[in-house]
XYZ file of C-alpha atoms in Angstrom:
341
model
C 21.014 4.465 13.917
C 20.328 4.616 9.728
C 16.838 4.195 8.939
C 18.257 0.759 6.866
C 19.209 -0.754 10.600
C 15.990 0.578 12.034
C 15.092 -0.900 9.203
C 16.521 -4.377 9.563
C 16.732 -4.446 12.808
C 12.005 -4.523 13.451
C 11.990 -7.065 10.738
C 14.303 -9.321 12.022
C 12.204 -9.135 15.580
C 9.103 -9.813 13.380
C 10.664 -12.041 11.962
C 11.556 -14.432 15.794
C 8.805 -13.096 17.413
C 9.557 -10.029 19.469
C 6.838 -7.603 20.539
C 8.920 -4.466 19.712
C 11.531 -1.978 19.405
C 11.124 0.977 21.747
C 12.334 3.735 18.931
C 11.373 6.582 20.915
C 12.231 8.364 24.865
C 9.010 7.793 27.202
C 8.603 11.837 27.093
C 8.392 11.813 23.235
C 6.204 9.078 23.853
C 4.181 11.518 25.798
C 3.759 14.445 23.456
C 3.126 12.460 20.456
C 0.998 10.981 22.827
C -1.407 14.590 23.849
C -0.086 15.469 20.023
C -2.196 12.444 18.708
C -5.098 12.974 20.817
C -5.321 16.629 19.782
C -4.946 15.923 16.096
C -7.435 14.042 16.117
C -10.040 16.413 17.028
C -8.687 18.439 14.476
C -8.532 15.975 11.857
C -11.795 14.880 13.334
C -12.166 11.629 10.121
C -15.113 10.561 8.835
C -17.043 7.758 9.602
C -19.280 7.238 6.342
C -19.611 4.264 4.940
C -16.789 3.864 1.528
C -18.493 3.707 -1.458
C -18.088 -0.508 -2.877
C -16.635 -0.777 -5.787
C -16.518 -5.551 -6.167
C -17.443 -6.461 -9.748
C -15.662 -6.978 -12.635
C -13.945 -4.041 -15.369
C -12.966 -3.758 -18.281
C -16.195 -6.166 -19.714
C -15.173 -4.128 -23.247
C -12.782 -6.403 -23.712
C -13.729 -10.337 -24.943
C -14.356 -12.302 -22.463
C -12.839 -15.796 -23.494
C -10.449 -16.292 -20.918
C -12.017 -15.988 -17.433
C -11.262 -12.982 -15.389
C -8.161 -11.924 -13.689
C -9.372 -11.714 -10.150
C -7.672 -8.683 -7.550
C -8.330 -9.029 -3.747
C -7.892 -5.624 -1.908
C -7.424 -5.902 1.571
C -6.353 -3.491 4.163
C -7.932 -0.242 5.913
C -10.090 3.015 5.071
C -7.054 4.099 2.218
C -7.857 0.616 0.072
C -11.753 0.441 0.811
C -12.280 4.376 -0.736
C -12.783 5.888 2.571
C -13.530 9.542 1.696
C -14.997 9.945 -1.812
C -18.460 9.015 -3.108
C -17.875 6.828 -6.008
C -17.414 3.814 -6.384
C -14.784 4.519 -9.592
C -12.546 6.985 -7.628
C -11.550 3.652 -4.968
C -8.000 2.810 -5.873
C -9.166 -0.408 -6.335
C -11.465 0.480 -8.443
C -8.898 2.536 -9.995
C -6.228 -0.408 -10.226
C -8.624 -2.995 -11.268
C -10.055 -1.135 -14.582
C -5.891 -0.141 -15.489
C -4.744 -3.430 -14.855
C -8.400 -4.864 -17.650
C -6.197 -2.290 -19.786
C -3.600 -3.118 -19.844
C -4.170 -6.666 -19.889
C -6.908 -6.422 -22.256
C -8.955 -9.186 -19.735
C -10.954 -8.777 -17.960
C -10.912 -8.532 -13.656
C -13.225 -9.267 -10.795
C -12.916 -6.875 -7.621
C -12.717 -8.268 -4.605
C -12.375 -5.747 -1.744
C -12.206 -6.976 2.055
C -10.692 -3.967 3.771
C -11.821 -2.729 6.523
C -12.246 1.159 7.423
C -10.108 1.984 10.888
C -8.511 -1.772 10.792
C -4.408 -2.692 12.010
C -1.680 -4.649 10.997
C -3.575 -7.585 12.970
C -7.084 -7.448 11.106
C -4.901 -9.005 8.156
C -6.073 -12.634 9.216
C -9.325 -12.437 8.737
C -9.076 -10.586 5.881
C -7.035 -12.601 3.959
C -9.697 -15.674 4.970
C -12.903 -14.286 4.085
C -10.932 -13.785 0.872
C -9.832 -17.018 0.371
C -12.193 -19.055 1.699
C -15.925 -16.282 0.583
C -15.911 -16.584 -2.669
C -14.167 -19.692 -3.904
C -12.326 -18.191 -6.805
C -8.009 -18.369 -5.725
C -7.156 -14.332 -6.605
C -4.765 -13.520 -9.612
C -2.952 -10.783 -7.011
C -3.548 -8.761 -4.140
C -2.678 -5.630 -3.569
C -2.491 -4.254 0.821
C -2.837 -0.880 2.065
C -1.570 -0.920 5.650
C 0.068 1.044 7.862
C -1.529 3.619 8.688
C -3.200 2.907 12.073
C -0.825 0.918 13.703
C 1.386 4.077 13.326
C -1.319 6.555 15.451
C -2.840 3.549 17.699
C 0.977 2.345 18.875
C 1.541 -1.037 18.497
C 4.913 -1.824 18.353
C 6.188 -2.108 14.819
C 7.438 -5.391 14.721
C 4.253 -7.081 15.422
C 2.394 -4.554 13.339
C 5.677 -6.127 10.543
C 4.205 -9.864 11.895
C 0.948 -9.732 10.797
C 1.648 -8.330 7.721
C 4.651 -10.937 6.840
C 1.950 -13.901 8.098
C -1.197 -12.293 5.412
C 1.587 -11.987 2.497
C 2.782 -15.952 3.146
C -0.352 -17.211 2.959
C -1.801 -15.276 0.047
C 1.716 -16.257 -1.308
C 1.589 -19.978 -0.989
C -2.381 -19.705 -2.582
C -0.546 -18.320 -5.329
C -1.425 -15.068 -5.518
C 1.161 -12.726 -6.514
C 1.467 -9.809 -3.700
C 1.926 -5.943 -3.526
C 1.895 -4.454 -0.938
C 1.404 -0.117 -1.145
C 3.335 1.026 2.598
C 3.042 2.459 5.042
C 1.250 6.456 4.490
C 3.953 9.317 5.017
C 1.641 11.248 8.170
C 3.734 13.477 8.795
C 1.408 15.162 5.632
C -1.842 15.028 7.055
C -2.175 18.949 7.845
C -3.793 19.890 10.666
C -1.489 17.752 12.192
C 1.501 19.996 13.414
C 5.503 19.800 14.689
C 6.992 18.178 16.609
C 3.881 15.820 16.332
C 4.890 15.555 11.834
C 8.529 14.982 12.680
C 7.299 12.464 14.695
C 5.090 10.401 12.747
C 6.927 11.697 9.791
C 10.077 9.213 11.180
C 8.235 6.366 12.715
C 6.117 5.964 9.363
C 9.185 5.303 7.719
C 10.324 2.921 10.234
C 7.559 1.193 8.870
C 7.894 1.417 5.186
C 10.986 0.882 4.949
C 10.908 -2.887 7.965
C 7.271 -3.539 5.907
C 9.326 -3.878 1.725
C 12.673 -5.516 4.133
C 9.624 -7.877 5.443
C 7.562 -8.223 1.573
C 10.552 -9.138 -0.266
C 11.577 -11.539 1.703
C 8.317 -13.133 0.845
C 8.655 -13.467 -2.419
C 6.266 -9.578 -2.830
C 6.616 -6.169 -4.223
C 5.860 -2.812 -2.476
C 5.552 0.072 -3.267
C 6.248 3.337 -1.355
C 3.155 5.726 -1.286
C 4.812 7.657 1.822
C 6.823 10.072 0.441
C 5.294 10.519 -2.702
C 1.927 11.353 -1.479
C 3.815 13.802 1.168
C 5.297 16.423 -1.116
C 2.258 16.652 -3.289
C -0.394 16.720 -0.312
C 1.927 19.329 1.439
C 1.749 21.363 -1.892
C -1.746 21.016 -3.251
C -3.460 19.589 0.438
C -7.622 20.443 -0.779
C -6.951 19.399 -3.958
C -5.277 15.788 -2.269
C -6.939 15.756 1.244
C -11.373 14.574 0.905
C -13.315 16.925 2.924
C -12.033 15.104 6.095
C -9.075 16.660 5.455
C -7.092 12.684 6.091
C -7.887 10.860 3.475
C -6.768 10.521 -0.044
C -9.405 13.149 -2.048
C -10.390 11.177 -5.941
C -6.846 13.021 -6.816
C -5.482 11.492 -4.096
C -5.952 8.249 -4.571
C -5.639 8.679 -8.491
C -1.793 9.604 -7.704
C -1.414 6.659 -5.277
C -3.304 4.352 -8.387
C -0.847 5.382 -10.710
C 2.227 4.778 -8.386
C 1.031 1.399 -8.318
C -0.343 -0.481 -11.429
C 3.220 -0.718 -13.172
C 4.511 -3.070 -9.911
C 1.396 -5.016 -10.394
C 1.375 -5.739 -13.661
C 5.443 -6.694 -13.422
C 4.339 -9.098 -10.994
C 1.341 -10.585 -13.436
C 3.793 -10.577 -16.337
C 2.137 -8.026 -18.200
C 4.947 -5.362 -18.169
C 7.933 -4.974 -20.355
C 11.381 -6.164 -18.025
C 13.366 -2.966 -17.888
C 17.273 -2.946 -16.783
C 18.063 -0.411 -13.536
C 18.745 3.282 -14.878
C 21.777 4.316 -12.908
C 21.111 7.705 -13.889
C 17.597 7.809 -12.601
C 18.619 5.887 -8.852
C 17.838 1.913 -9.758
C 19.725 -0.998 -9.457
C 20.662 -3.887 -7.512
C 21.005 -3.411 -3.572
C 21.357 -4.730 0.374
C 17.479 -4.766 0.683
C 17.284 -2.907 3.586
C 18.746 -0.465 2.229
C 16.606 -0.586 -0.851
C 13.719 -0.152 1.431
C 15.263 2.664 2.947
C 15.722 4.626 0.354
C 12.225 3.870 -1.493
C 10.260 4.926 2.074
C 12.079 8.491 1.375
C 11.176 8.779 -2.362
C 7.171 7.891 -2.962
C 6.175 5.243 -5.772
C 9.564 3.958 -6.334
C 9.022 -0.040 -5.851
C 11.163 -3.060 -4.401
C 11.107 -6.785 -5.298
C 13.621 -9.555 -5.068
C 16.642 -9.753 -6.904
C 16.768 -14.018 -6.807
C 16.848 -15.830 -4.340
C 21.079 -14.652 -3.249
C 21.590 -13.104 -0.030
C 25.572 -11.477 0.954
C 26.573 -10.004 4.580
C 23.424 -8.010 4.675
C 20.656 -9.396 3.879
C 19.107 -10.711 0.903
C 19.428 -8.634 -3.213
C 16.633 -6.608 -3.737
C 16.274 -4.595 -7.380
C 15.156 -1.403 -6.651
C 12.815 0.446 -9.270
C 11.303 3.685 -10.281
C 8.590 1.974 -12.450
C 7.367 6.088 -14.649
C 3.727 5.948 -13.173
C 1.205 4.579 -15.750
C -2.273 7.388 -16.389
C -5.811 5.530 -15.876
C -8.240 4.546 -17.821
C -11.645 6.088 -16.823
C -12.500 3.389 -14.144
C -16.117 4.315 -14.995
C -15.803 3.173 -18.799
C -14.788 -0.815 -18.173
C -16.421 -0.826 -14.584
C -17.493 -1.735 -12.707
C -20.545 -4.018 -13.181
C -21.481 -5.423 -9.933
C -24.339 -7.178 -10.872
C -21.388 -10.194 -12.604
C -19.992 -10.304 -9.626
C -20.936 -14.920 -8.851
C -19.271 -17.374 -6.578
C -18.245 -18.451 -10.083
C -16.042 -16.723 -11.421
C -17.981 -16.526 -14.859
């Protein structure tokens, strides 16, 4: 079965309340569990608390307007686990980049929870929307890795993400989702787990894209972007725990997501699809499958029309934007207040 068809089945099961789709046989699941247990002992992970990067960025710009509010949700990757400085977290990198493009201060509110699975997104959305009294202009979600490693049915994972995106969209926020990373790129993971992890990661990433685009959000594939680079330079791209990205790894992901974040807010010039770069309008399932295989690929809705194979989607391979130094523009936690002043 093609990846597009598998992703479409997962997304449909999520939409109609299906519990899950068994894509692996019983023997493969047993092998996966055994290999995951071994890999976890090798990888180790990190219990360190991620640096808190909430605050105001872009203070060098005239504050004639209230700051843009950027919400960050998801798991340990969204929280920035694996680095020691606030400016190295993906939230800080994107907040400073957004401030530079918009020439306007940006207020970062990060509610991501290390270890979170997609079923924690409901709590995070409530915390974000109700906690500070200021609705976010845009939100970034990075989620999915823990759903794969802890065997959450993929349809359930997508349904939890869909519910979160729907609530954020109804609150007036633009949403960009960094889809499930490629777990096959984690250095200590060996075959056959590497192949299984990569397959499941890409299936989930594609299904996430179908669901998010259907709700008016955008997705950026992180898996295949980080995969080859992480595999070729693991010492630079992974942090000390051999699982979470290093500062350079987070910067790579943030550079890929910044153009999509700015485009969602109308701050990026409208580029025409370039067929030579593989860009264009495709059925959403095909676009999702293609994006899952090539990192840095954005998928967004192409109007409201749909065809026999579902909604049409625009696939773009936007050029990465170099990020400004976050230390030069924030954070300023002392200037972070519920009033949004």
